[in-house]
Amino acid sequence: MTTTALPLYRSLLREARRVSDYNFRNYAMRRVKVGFVANRDLQGEEASTALSDGMEQLEMLRRQVVLGQLYPSGRSVMET
């Protein structure tokens, strides 16, 4: 991972952990991991495009966390 990809990876996982709903949280964490594994070997322009897409995904995930906090739901059976 490059010097910009590692902080992005950590930020995405950190935001994914903040999602309040169990199913969405696990989906987001799994999607982050799978996305980084799939794009591991990208170089040059493809890598920079993937990083900019990752930044957009981070902003979307942050908005999703805020929405989840505005409209909380009950705890899942999996969380008890």
JSON list of C-alpha atoms in Angstrom, two decimals:
[
{"chain": "A", "resi": 1, "resn": "MET", "atom": "CA", "xyz": [0.00, 0.00, 0.00]},
{"chain": "A", "resi": 2, "resn": "THR", "atom": "CA", "xyz": [1.15, 3.49, -0.73]},
{"chain": "A", "resi": 3, "resn": "THR", "atom": "CA", "xyz": [1.50, 6.24, 1.82]},
{"chain": "A", "resi": 4, "resn": "THR", "atom": "CA", "xyz": [-1.92, 7.64, 0.87]},
{"chain": "A", "resi": 5, "resn": "ALA", "atom": "CA", "xyz": [-3.72, 4.30, 0.65]},
{"chain": "A", "resi": 6, "resn": "LEU", "atom": "CA", "xyz": [-2.98, 3.15, 4.19]},
{"chain": "A", "resi": 7, "resn": "PRO", "atom": "CA", "xyz": [-4.50, 6.21, 5.93]},
{"chain": "A", "resi": 8, "resn": "LEU", "atom": "CA", "xyz": [-7.51, 5.95, 3.59]},
{"chain": "A", "resi": 9, "resn": "TYR", "atom": "CA", "xyz": [-7.92, 2.26, 4.49]},
{"chain": "A", "resi": 10, "resn": "ARG", "atom": "CA", "xyz": [-7.76, 3.04, 8.20]},
{"chain": "A", "resi": 11, "resn": "SER", "atom": "CA", "xyz": [-10.21, 5.93, 7.88]},
{"chain": "A", "resi": 12, "resn": "LEU", "atom": "CA", "xyz": [-12.68, 3.80, 5.95]},
{"chain": "A", "resi": 13, "resn": "LEU", "atom": "CA", "xyz": [-12.52, 1.03, 8.53]},
{"chain": "A", "resi": 14, "resn": "ARG", "atom": "CA", "xyz": [-12.84, 3.53, 11.39]},
{"chain": "A", "resi": 15, "resn": "GLU", "atom": "CA", "xyz": [-15.94, 5.08, 9.82]},
{"chain": "A", "resi": 16, "resn": "ALA", "atom": "CA", "xyz": [-17.39, 1.65, 9.03]},
{"chain": "A", "resi": 17, "resn": "ARG", "atom": "CA", "xyz": [-17.10, 0.71, 12.71]},
{"chain": "A", "resi": 18, "resn": "ARG", "atom": "CA", "xyz": [-19.17, 3.79, 13.62]},
{"chain": "A", "resi": 19, "resn": "VAL", "atom": "CA", "xyz": [-22.21, 2.64, 11.61]},
{"chain": "A", "resi": 20, "resn": "SER", "atom": "CA", "xyz": [-24.94, 1.90, 14.12]},
{"chain": "A", "resi": 21, "resn": "ASP", "atom": "CA", "xyz": [-26.79, -0.90, 12.30]},
{"chain": "A", "resi": 22, "resn": "TYR", "atom": "CA", "xyz": [-25.13, -4.32, 12.60]},
{"chain": "A", "resi": 23, "resn": "ASN", "atom": "CA", "xyz": [-25.82, -5.42, 9.02]},
{"chain": "A", "resi": 24, "resn": "PHE", "atom": "CA", "xyz": [-24.72, -2.16, 7.42]},
{"chain": "A", "resi": 25, "resn": "ARG", "atom": "CA", "xyz": [-21.63, -2.02, 9.64]},
{"chain": "A", "resi": 26, "resn": "ASN", "atom": "CA", "xyz": [-20.49, -5.51, 8.68]},
{"chain": "A", "resi": 27, "resn": "TYR", "atom": "CA", "xyz": [-21.26, -4.87, 5.02]},
{"chain": "A", "resi": 28, "resn": "ALA", "atom": "CA", "xyz": [-19.23, -1.65, 5.03]},
{"chain": "A", "resi": 29, "resn": "MET", "atom": "CA", "xyz": [-16.24, -3.28, 6.74]},
{"chain": "A", "resi": 30, "resn": "ARG", "atom": "CA", "xyz": [-16.34, -6.25, 4.38]},
{"chain": "A", "resi": 31, "resn": "ARG", "atom": "CA", "xyz": [-16.67, -3.95, 1.34]},
{"chain": "A", "resi": 32, "resn": "VAL", "atom": "CA", "xyz": [-13.65, -1.89, 2.42]},
{"chain": "A", "resi": 33, "resn": "LYS", "atom": "CA", "xyz": [-11.48, -4.97, 2.85]},
{"chain": "A", "resi": 34, "resn": "VAL", "atom": "CA", "xyz": [-12.57, -6.57, -0.41]},
{"chain": "A", "resi": 35, "resn": "GLY", "atom": "CA", "xyz": [-12.10, -3.32, -2.33]},
{"chain": "A", "resi": 36, "resn": "PHE", "atom": "CA", "xyz": [-8.55, -2.85, -1.11]},
{"chain": "A", "resi": 37, "resn": "VAL", "atom": "CA", "xyz": [-7.62, -6.46, -1.82]},
{"chain": "A", "resi": 38, "resn": "ALA", "atom": "CA", "xyz": [-9.05, -6.21, -5.34]},
{"chain": "A", "resi": 39, "resn": "ASN", "atom": "CA", "xyz": [-7.10, -3.00, -6.07]},
{"chain": "A", "resi": 40, "resn": "ARG", "atom": "CA", "xyz": [-3.87, -4.05, -4.37]},
{"chain": "A", "resi": 41, "resn": "ASP", "atom": "CA", "xyz": [-1.78, -4.26, -7.54]},
{"chain": "A", "resi": 42, "resn": "LEU", "atom": "CA", "xyz": [-2.90, -1.08, -9.29]},
{"chain": "A", "resi": 43, "resn": "GLN", "atom": "CA", "xyz": [-0.20, 1.30, -10.51]},
{"chain": "A", "resi": 44, "resn": "GLY", "atom": "CA", "xyz": [-0.09, 4.85, -11.86]},
{"chain": "A", "resi": 45, "resn": "GLU", "atom": "CA", "xyz": [-3.27, 6.44, -13.13]},
{"chain": "A", "resi": 46, "resn": "GLU", "atom": "CA", "xyz": [-5.46, 3.48, -12.15]},
{"chain": "A", "resi": 47, "resn": "ALA", "atom": "CA", "xyz": [-4.19, 3.71, -8.56]},
{"chain": "A", "resi": 48, "resn": "SER", "atom": "CA", "xyz": [-4.88, 7.43, -8.34]},
{"chain": "A", "resi": 49, "resn": "THR", "atom": "CA", "xyz": [-8.39, 6.89, -9.76]},
{"chain": "A", "resi": 50, "resn": "ALA", "atom": "CA", "xyz": [-9.03, 4.16, -7.21]},
{"chain": "A", "resi": 51, "resn": "LEU", "atom": "CA", "xyz": [-7.79, 6.42, -4.39]},
{"chain": "A", "resi": 52, "resn": "SER", "atom": "CA", "xyz": [-10.07, 9.26, -5.46]},
{"chain": "A", "resi": 53, "resn": "ASP", "atom": "CA", "xyz": [-12.98, 6.81, -5.61]},
{"chain": "A", "resi": 54, "resn": "GLY", "atom": "CA", "xyz": [-12.03, 5.67, -2.11]},
{"chain": "A", "resi": 55, "resn": "MET", "atom": "CA", "xyz": [-12.12, 9.26, -0.85]},
{"chain": "A", "resi": 56, "resn": "GLU", "atom": "CA", "xyz": [-15.61, 9.65, -2.31]},
{"chain": "A", "resi": 57, "resn": "GLN", "atom": "CA", "xyz": [-16.65, 6.43, -0.58]},
{"chain": "A", "resi": 58, "resn": "LEU", "atom": "CA", "xyz": [-15.25, 7.77, 2.70]},
{"chain": "A", "resi": 59, "resn": "GLU", "atom": "CA", "xyz": [-17.35, 10.93, 2.42]},
{"chain": "A", "resi": 60, "resn": "MET", "atom": "CA", "xyz": [-20.43, 8.83, 1.60]},
{"chain": "A", "resi": 61, "resn": "LEU", "atom": "CA", "xyz": [-19.76, 6.59, 4.59]},
{"chain": "A", "resi": 62, "resn": "ARG", "atom": "CA", "xyz": [-19.41, 9.63, 6.86]},
{"chain": "A", "resi": 63, "resn": "ARG", "atom": "CA", "xyz": [-22.78, 10.92, 5.66]},
{"chain": "A", "resi": 64, "resn": "GLN", "atom": "CA", "xyz": [-24.29, 7.49, 6.26]},
{"chain": "A", "resi": 65, "resn": "VAL", "atom": "CA", "xyz": [-22.97, 7.46, 9.84]},
{"chain": "A", "resi": 66, "resn": "VAL", "atom": "CA", "xyz": [-24.55, 10.86, 10.50]},
{"chain": "A", "resi": 67, "resn": "LEU", "atom": "CA", "xyz": [-27.87, 9.69, 9.08]},
{"chain": "A", "resi": 68, "resn": "GLY", "atom": "CA", "xyz": [-27.72, 6.57, 11.21]},
{"chain": "A", "resi": 69, "resn": "GLN", "atom": "CA", "xyz": [-27.20, 8.70, 14.30]},
{"chain": "A", "resi": 70, "resn": "LEU", "atom": "CA", "xyz": [-30.13, 10.96, 13.38]},
{"chain": "A", "resi": 71, "resn": "TYR", "atom": "CA", "xyz": [-32.52, 8.02, 12.97]},
{"chain": "A", "resi": 72, "resn": "PRO", "atom": "CA", "xyz": [-31.41, 5.29, 15.37]},
{"chain": "A", "resi": 73, "resn": "SER", "atom": "CA", "xyz": [-32.89, 1.84, 15.17]},
{"chain": "A", "resi": 74, "resn": "GLY", "atom": "CA", "xyz": [-33.22, -0.91, 17.75]},
{"chain": "A", "resi": 75, "resn": "ARG", "atom": "CA", "xyz": [-30.39, -3.28, 18.50]},
{"chain": "A", "resi": 76, "resn": "SER", "atom": "CA", "xyz": [-30.05, -6.35, 16.34]},
{"chain": "A", "resi": 77, "resn": "VAL", "atom": "CA", "xyz": [-30.33, -9.86, 17.75]},
{"chain": "A", "resi": 78, "resn": "MET", "atom": "CA", "xyz": [-26.72, -10.36, 16.64]},
{"chain": "A", "resi": 79, "resn": "GLU", "atom": "CA", "xyz": [-25.55, -7.53, 18.92]},
{"chain": "A", "resi": 80, "resn": "THR", "atom": "CA", "xyz": [-27.11, -8.77, 22.14]}
]
